[in-house]
Amino acid sequence: MLRRHRSWLVPVLAPLTFCLALGLAAAPADAADAEIKQILMVAGPPSHRYGAHEHFAGLRILQDAIQQSSDNARVTVVRGWPSDEQIAAADTIVIYSDGGGRHVAMNHRDQLRKRLAEGTGLVCLHYAVEMLPGESGKDWEELLGGHFEINYSVNPHWVADFKSLPDHPITRGVEPFATDDEWYFHLRFTELGKVTPILSAVAPDHTMKRPDGPHHGNPHVRKSVAAGEPQTVAWAYDRPDGGRSFGFTGGHYHWNWGNDDVRRLVTNAILWTAGESIGPDGSSLGDEPIGIKRLLEDQDYERPKDFDEQATAKRFQLTAQKKKITESAEPTALTNAGDPRDPANAISGITIAEGLEATLAASEPMLRSLTNLDIDSRGRVWVCDVMNYRRNQGARPEGDRIMILEDTDGDGVMDDAKTFYQGRDIDSAMGICVLENATGTDVIVTASPNVWRFVDTDGDDVPDSKTAMFTGVGNPQHDHSGHSFLFGPDGKLYWNFGNTGEQVKDPNGETVIDIHGRPVIDNGAPLYGGMPFRCDLDGSNFEVLAHNFRNNWETTVDSFGTLWQSDNDDDGNRGTRINFVMEHGNYGYRDEVTGGGWREERINQEAEIMHRHWHLNDPGVVPNMLQTGAGSPSGICFYEGRLLPQRFWDQIIHCDPGPNMVRAYPATPDGAGYTATIEPLMTGTTDRWFRPADVCTAPDGSLFVTDWYDPGVGGHNQGDSDRGRLFRLAPPGSDYTVPTFDFTTAGGAVEALRNPNSAVRARAWRSLHAMGRDAEAELLELYADSNPRLRARALWLLGKIDGRGEHYVSMALADSDPNLRITAIRLAKQLTDQPSRWLADAADDESVAVRRELAVALRYDTSDAMPALWAELASAYDGRDRWYLEALGIGSDVRPEACFDAYLDAVNGRWDTPSGRDLVWRIRAPKAADAMVSLIADPNRPLRETDRYFRSLEFHDADVRNAALKRLLP
């Protein structure tokens, strides 16, 4: 029996050191090197047809580009494999040839490995990125950083639209572009060294029209394309040996070498791998243009008689004019001698989505580098103005500051600025939350390791007191620590910290214990990594809402009480993600059992690094809503306004300074969870110093975006501390007109509660809550509105009127809108510690999302009725919805034995069904462990199917696991 099973080991590896603050590390300045760089280009034999896979002719074009761009490079082009002397002299080796079994380097990999170990660079173009699966493929992962793997990668022809480029020496002087080529994607990348995606684009659906085959399609890539995941088609690789490599999957069509952006990017890359410095404008490419005539030269095949030179030039947009580096796809005249960094040119470097207009609301010298923002009920913008960040500590001796910016004439431009507070105690502030009342303002500023509450008692914009709200929150000067606070629809505060937050202490330095008795410490007992929190306005009734994120830089919550976050991966792994936060969920950054990182080998690990990064195959890990590839995710808000175009209504709006973008993520239900797509709002196309850090909705429904404005993000660098920007986004011609509000009457406060701005709603909520039953009639009028989000805002307040909670929960549970029923369950969870008493009727709800929410709500229910109610929910699991399965796991984790026993009773012991096998895999009960061993022992079960059960057994206590496994012994 035991012979048919694999060894079952949990390797213990050294802990990983994690880094990266806001995102991708800024490229270090390249050291000038006057030494002549020897660039060896290897052309494979003739391959396809005229104008395709023209290895020698393409390398000749690149040879000219390099020699016209650099006085420090000497290029040698050879056909076939070069001599040993040429290999030994090369500073970088460029291979452009067929791949797979015909790869020109197939029998020379050991020679290459030896030379590369001495620091020589490697570049592979198009088909040369493909090796065979197995040993040669692993070699290419080691040497190139990735490769095309048959039955995993694909090679369709498509127009790849590279809307943004990372900040890297290879992309200097290159503008976003789109080209028609045979762009390979869904490549197999290494787990070692640092792989930086250089070109990434979302592949259109038509790339999946071909049937499955070694190069055409497979289930893995179809899932990735269906999810809208960006596909990396060119990458830079900083090898562990200190050398550099570059892979580029374009180059099927010879004519694309006439594209200045393509040619400049690859030229930059070749020089970068050789160790040469790349100037800020990239390779010059010389003065001679590349047109169709030049591309006709040096080809391997005779020109066909029916070749249409004019049509080819038109299709590939070839001209005899050299493109200027400063050209833009949508050029706007620059002022001030054409300085793209001048604030007067700020808008010209950014592409704005259709139906929107950007206004530069403020910039230097009024302000400097901006991180977080909030907007008060008067439409004033409060910002964290940060100069003393990391290596620039002391750049402003008087300390960083909180500023209030005001537009007094409605044109969207801030014409008044004042400093609310300045001091070294808020250096590198990462969060601000403005809470107004009838006489003044409370301002919560997060500047790790402290969270400060400033109180302005008389409304003169001068703080009258400063007290610590929380202490010991992570490391100073680290933006993986404490982040901003947000007032939620339930009258509570939401905030989070990342994976250097470490713990939360009260003002006296005592570790905070959450309402479920757990110390708020990142130590695996039981909590790991980044965590979102909820608490009362005074910091009491503290809750940890989920855990095991990396750097969830900010959190946001919508009117239904749904929590959303982004999260950053370890550098270079294309694993950045957007999450729907299921309360009490584990989000998989570290191994729940060992605390180890994603690189530690484990049973049933995921095939792709971007998924392995989050332990997505492990029981107890909640799925990701969307993975966005490489990035540096930061500020986030949920837009419930109506001023912007309709496609942005009721959607997440998010800043990612890595790819220089502000984006929306339109979400749609996916079983008990969600899936999402990407919709850009702002993209730094020509000005890649545009680093959007945070976004917030104003009282008129427009958006304001802070811009860190810097040559790079991450790596704890701040390349420019003197410049920063603030933008307003609104439909063209929209004045910045802020409504006036009456918070003193129930009718006025209810009207204010309709507003999309958080500060307005927060003040309205507090006024209405204080009125109690005197506001009930007006709130019921709002509850009758046609907009379910406005109805949910009313429900939260109605349910918190003394003595009326159960009544309004019951009323909302009967509502036809599942979102209102979900809100009712969340409300009940805050009002009673035995929600099963109020919510039992929801167990057979037709909406799986409602049943999901009920399952989560049962987690800490101690009533006798809870296990049977949970079993009813479990019996409705369809065997396919991972979101729902994890909700069931969350609901059972505190009482797993009682829940699983109730489930066995509900199914009369007949658990061995597709849904039952998933449940025994997820539930942490001893009888579930026994059931998994029965599945493992079944001789008719394919061996590979047992991996998931062996892995799941690791999550059970050792005595339970060992007792179950003894059954496998002869």
Coordinates of C-alpha atoms in Angstrom, one line a residue, residues 112-412:
L112 CA 27.0 29.3 -22.3
R113 CA 26.5 28.6 -18.6
K114 CA 30.2 28.8 -17.9
R115 CA 30.6 32.1 -19.8
L116 CA 27.5 33.6 -18.2
A117 CA 28.8 32.7 -14.7
E118 CA 31.5 35.2 -15.4
G119 CA 29.0 38.0 -15.9
T120 CA 28.3 37.9 -19.6
G121 CA 24.8 38.9 -20.6
L122 CA 22.3 36.9 -22.7
V123 CA 19.6 38.1 -25.0
C124 CA 17.1 35.8 -26.8
L125 CA 14.8 37.1 -29.5
H126 CA 11.5 35.5 -30.6
Y127 CA 11.7 31.7 -31.2
A128 CA 15.1 31.6 -29.4
V129 CA 13.2 31.9 -26.1
E130 CA 11.9 28.3 -26.7
M131 CA 13.7 25.3 -25.4
L132 CA 12.4 21.8 -24.9
P133 CA 10.6 20.8 -21.7
G134 CA 12.9 19.2 -19.2
E135 CA 16.6 19.8 -18.9
S136 CA 17.1 22.4 -21.6
G137 CA 14.0 24.3 -20.5
K138 CA 15.3 24.4 -17.0
D139 CA 18.6 25.6 -18.3
W140 CA 16.9 28.5 -20.1
E141 CA 15.0 29.4 -16.9
E142 CA 18.3 29.6 -15.2
L143 CA 20.2 31.5 -17.8
L144 CA 17.4 33.6 -19.5
G145 CA 15.0 33.9 -16.6
G146 CA 12.2 32.2 -18.5
H147 CA 11.3 30.3 -21.7
F148 CA 8.5 29.2 -24.0
E149 CA 7.3 25.7 -22.8
I150 CA 5.2 23.6 -25.1
N151 CA 1.8 22.6 -23.8
Y152 CA 2.0 25.6 -21.4
S153 CA 2.9 28.6 -23.5
V154 CA 1.3 29.7 -26.8
N155 CA 2.3 31.6 -29.9
P156 CA -0.7 33.3 -31.5
H157 CA -0.5 36.3 -33.8
W158 CA -2.1 39.4 -32.2
V159 CA -1.8 43.1 -31.8
A160 CA -0.2 43.6 -28.3
D161 CA -1.1 47.0 -26.9
F162 CA 1.6 48.0 -24.4
K163 CA -0.3 50.8 -22.6
S164 CA 2.3 51.4 -19.9
L165 CA 5.9 50.5 -19.4
P166 CA 7.9 50.0 -16.1
D167 CA 10.6 52.3 -15.0
H168 CA 13.7 50.5 -16.1
P169 CA 16.8 51.3 -18.1
I170 CA 15.5 49.2 -20.9
T171 CA 12.4 51.3 -21.3
R172 CA 14.2 54.7 -21.4
G173 CA 13.1 56.7 -24.4
V174 CA 10.5 54.1 -25.3
E175 CA 6.9 55.2 -25.5
P176 CA 3.9 52.9 -25.1
F177 CA 3.2 51.2 -28.4
A178 CA 1.1 48.5 -30.1
T179 CA 2.4 46.1 -32.8
D180 CA 1.1 43.1 -34.7
D181 CA 3.4 40.2 -34.1
E182 CA 3.6 36.6 -33.0
W183 CA 3.9 37.5 -29.4
Y184 CA 4.5 34.4 -27.3
F185 CA 3.0 34.4 -23.8
H186 CA 2.1 32.4 -20.7
L187 CA 5.8 31.6 -20.4
R188 CA 7.5 29.6 -17.8
F189 CA 9.6 31.8 -15.5
T190 CA 12.3 31.1 -12.9
E191 CA 11.8 31.4 -9.2
L192 CA 15.4 32.6 -8.7
G193 CA 16.9 36.1 -9.3
K194 CA 14.7 39.0 -10.2
V195 CA 12.5 38.9 -13.3
T196 CA 11.1 42.3 -14.3
P197 CA 8.3 42.3 -16.8
I198 CA 9.2 44.9 -19.5
L199 CA 6.3 44.4 -22.0
S200 CA 3.0 43.1 -20.7
A201 CA -0.5 43.3 -22.4
V202 CA -3.9 41.6 -22.0
A203 CA -4.3 39.0 -24.7
P204 CA -7.6 39.3 -26.6
D205 CA -10.0 36.4 -26.7
H206 CA -9.2 35.5 -30.3
T207 CA -5.8 34.3 -29.2
M208 CA -7.6 31.3 -27.8
K209 CA -9.5 30.3 -30.9
R210 CA -7.1 27.5 -31.9
P211 CA -7.6 24.0 -30.5
D212 CA -5.3 22.8 -27.7
G213 CA -1.9 21.8 -28.9
P214 CA 1.8 22.1 -28.0
H215 CA 1.9 25.7 -29.2
H216 CA -1.7 26.6 -29.6
G217 CA -3.6 26.3 -26.3
N218 CA -4.0 24.4 -23.0
P219 CA -6.3 24.7 -20.0
H220 CA -3.8 26.8 -18.0
V221 CA -3.4 29.6 -20.6
R222 CA -7.2 29.6 -21.4
K223 CA -7.9 30.2 -17.7
S224 CA -5.4 33.0 -17.6
V225 CA -6.7 34.8 -20.8
A226 CA -10.3 34.4 -19.6
A227 CA -9.4 36.1 -16.3
G228 CA -7.9 39.0 -18.3
E229 CA -4.5 38.6 -16.7
P230 CA -1.7 40.6 -18.3
Q231 CA 0.7 38.5 -20.3
T232 CA 4.4 39.2 -20.2
V233 CA 6.1 39.0 -23.6
A234 CA 9.5 40.7 -22.8
W235 CA 11.4 40.6 -19.5
A236 CA 14.7 41.6 -17.9
Y237 CA 16.4 39.2 -15.6
D238 CA 18.9 40.1 -12.9
R239 CA 20.6 36.8 -12.5
P240 CA 21.8 35.5 -9.1
D241 CA 25.3 35.4 -10.5
G242 CA 25.2 39.2 -11.0
G243 CA 24.7 39.0 -14.8
R244 CA 21.8 40.3 -16.8
S245 CA 19.5 38.6 -19.4
F246 CA 16.7 39.7 -21.6
G247 CA 14.0 37.8 -23.4
F248 CA 11.8 39.2 -26.2
T249 CA 9.1 37.2 -27.8
G250 CA 8.4 39.6 -30.7
G251 CA 10.4 39.5 -33.9
H252 CA 8.4 37.1 -36.1
Y253 CA 7.7 39.8 -38.6
H254 CA 10.9 41.4 -39.8
W255 CA 9.1 44.6 -40.6
N256 CA 8.6 45.5 -36.9
W257 CA 12.3 46.3 -36.6
G258 CA 11.3 49.5 -38.4
N259 CA 9.3 50.6 -35.3
D260 CA 11.5 53.0 -33.4
D261 CA 10.0 51.9 -30.0
V262 CA 10.6 48.2 -30.7
R263 CA 14.1 48.9 -32.0
R264 CA 15.0 51.3 -29.1
L265 CA 13.7 48.9 -26.5
V266 CA 15.7 45.9 -27.8
T267 CA 18.8 48.1 -28.4
N268 CA 18.6 49.4 -24.8
A269 CA 18.2 45.8 -23.6
I270 CA 21.3 44.5 -25.4
L271 CA 23.4 47.3 -24.1
W272 CA 22.0 46.9 -20.6
T273 CA 22.9 43.2 -20.6
A274 CA 26.4 44.1 -21.7
G275 CA 26.7 46.4 -18.7
E276 CA 26.7 49.7 -20.5
S277 CA 24.8 52.6 -19.0
I278 CA 21.6 53.8 -20.6
G279 CA 20.9 57.5 -20.7
P280 CA 17.6 59.0 -19.7
D281 CA 16.4 59.2 -23.3
G282 CA 17.6 55.7 -24.2
S283 CA 19.5 54.7 -27.3
S284 CA 19.6 57.4 -30.0
L285 CA 19.4 54.9 -32.9
G286 CA 21.5 57.4 -34.9
D287 CA 20.3 60.0 -37.4
E288 CA 19.3 57.6 -40.2
P289 CA 15.6 56.6 -40.3
I290 CA 14.5 53.0 -40.9
G291 CA 12.0 52.6 -43.6
I292 CA 10.8 49.8 -45.8
K293 CA 13.8 50.2 -48.2
R294 CA 16.3 49.5 -45.4
L295 CA 14.2 46.5 -44.2
L296 CA 14.4 44.9 -47.7
E297 CA 18.2 44.4 -47.3
D298 CA 20.1 41.3 -46.1
Q299 CA 17.1 38.9 -46.0
D300 CA 17.6 35.2 -46.4
Y301 CA 15.1 34.7 -49.1
E302 CA 14.5 36.2 -52.5
R303 CA 11.8 38.8 -52.7
P304 CA 8.5 37.2 -54.0
K305 CA 7.1 38.6 -57.2
D306 CA 3.8 39.3 -55.5
F307 CA 5.3 41.2 -52.5
D308 CA 3.5 44.4 -52.0
E309 CA 6.0 46.9 -50.6
Q310 CA 3.5 49.7 -50.2
A311 CA 0.9 47.5 -48.4
T312 CA 3.5 46.1 -46.1
A313 CA 4.7 49.6 -45.2
K314 CA 1.2 50.7 -44.5
R315 CA 0.3 47.6 -42.4
F316 CA 3.4 48.0 -40.2
Q317 CA 3.3 51.8 -40.2
L318 CA 6.7 52.2 -41.7
T319 CA 7.9 55.6 -42.8
A320 CA 11.3 57.0 -43.9
Q321 CA 11.0 59.6 -41.0
K322 CA 12.7 59.0 -37.8
K323 CA 10.5 59.3 -34.7
K324 CA 11.4 61.8 -32.1
I325 CA 12.0 60.5 -28.6
T326 CA 9.6 63.1 -27.2
E327 CA 6.8 62.3 -29.6
S328 CA 3.5 61.1 -28.1
A329 CA 0.7 59.1 -29.5
E330 CA -1.5 62.1 -28.6
P331 CA 1.0 65.0 -28.6
T332 CA 0.3 68.1 -26.6
A333 CA 2.5 71.1 -26.9
L334 CA 5.0 71.5 -24.2
T335 CA 5.8 74.8 -22.6
N336 CA 8.8 76.1 -20.7
A337 CA 11.3 75.1 -23.3
G338 CA 9.7 71.7 -23.5
D339 CA 10.7 70.5 -20.0
P340 CA 8.4 67.5 -19.5
R341 CA 8.9 67.7 -15.7
D342 CA 7.5 71.2 -15.5
P343 CA 4.1 71.4 -13.9
A344 CA 2.8 73.3 -16.9
N345 CA 3.3 70.0 -18.9
A346 CA 1.9 67.7 -16.3
I347 CA -1.3 66.8 -18.2
S348 CA 0.5 66.4 -21.5
G349 CA 2.3 63.3 -20.2
I350 CA -0.8 61.5 -19.1
T351 CA -3.4 59.7 -21.2
I352 CA -6.9 60.3 -19.7
A353 CA -9.8 57.9 -20.3
E354 CA -12.6 58.8 -22.6
G355 CA -15.3 60.9 -21.0
L356 CA -12.9 62.4 -18.4
E357 CA -10.7 65.4 -18.1
A358 CA -7.8 65.9 -15.8
T359 CA -7.0 69.2 -14.0
L360 CA -3.7 69.9 -12.3
A361 CA -5.1 70.9 -9.0
A362 CA -1.8 71.6 -7.2
S363 CA 1.9 71.0 -7.6
E364 CA 5.3 72.2 -6.5
P365 CA 6.2 74.7 -5.1
M366 CA 2.8 74.7 -3.2
L367 CA 3.5 71.1 -2.1
R368 CA 6.1 68.4 -2.4
S369 CA 5.8 64.6 -2.6
L370 CA 2.3 63.4 -1.7
T371 CA 1.2 60.0 -0.3
N372 CA -2.3 59.8 1.2
L373 CA -5.3 62.2 1.0
D374 CA -8.8 62.7 2.3
I375 CA -11.4 65.3 1.4
D376 CA -13.7 67.0 3.9
S377 CA -17.3 68.0 3.6
R378 CA -16.3 71.5 2.3
G379 CA -14.4 69.9 -0.6
R380 CA -11.0 70.8 0.9
V381 CA -8.2 68.3 0.2
W382 CA -6.1 67.1 3.1
V383 CA -2.8 65.6 2.1
C384 CA 0.3 64.0 3.6
D385 CA 3.2 65.9 2.2
V386 CA 6.3 63.7 2.6
M387 CA 9.9 64.7 2.1
N388 CA 11.7 62.9 4.9
Y389 CA 11.3 59.5 3.5
R390 CA 14.0 56.8 4.1
R391 CA 17.2 58.0 2.7
N392 CA 16.0 61.6 2.5
Q393 CA 15.4 61.8 6.3
G394 CA 16.2 65.3 7.4
A395 CA 15.6 66.8 4.0
R396 CA 13.0 69.0 5.7
P397 CA 14.4 69.5 9.3
E398 CA 11.1 70.9 10.5
G399 CA 9.4 67.6 9.6
D400 CA 6.8 66.4 7.2
R401 CA 3.4 68.0 7.2
I402 CA -0.4 67.7 6.8
M403 CA -1.7 70.3 4.4
I404 CA -5.2 71.6 3.7
L405 CA -5.7 72.6 0.1
E406 CA -8.8 74.6 -1.0
D407 CA -10.2 75.7 -4.3
T408 CA -12.1 79.0 -3.6
D409 CA -13.4 79.7 -7.1
G410 CA -14.6 76.3 -8.4
D411 CA -12.2 75.8 -11.2
G412 CA -10.7 72.6 -9.7

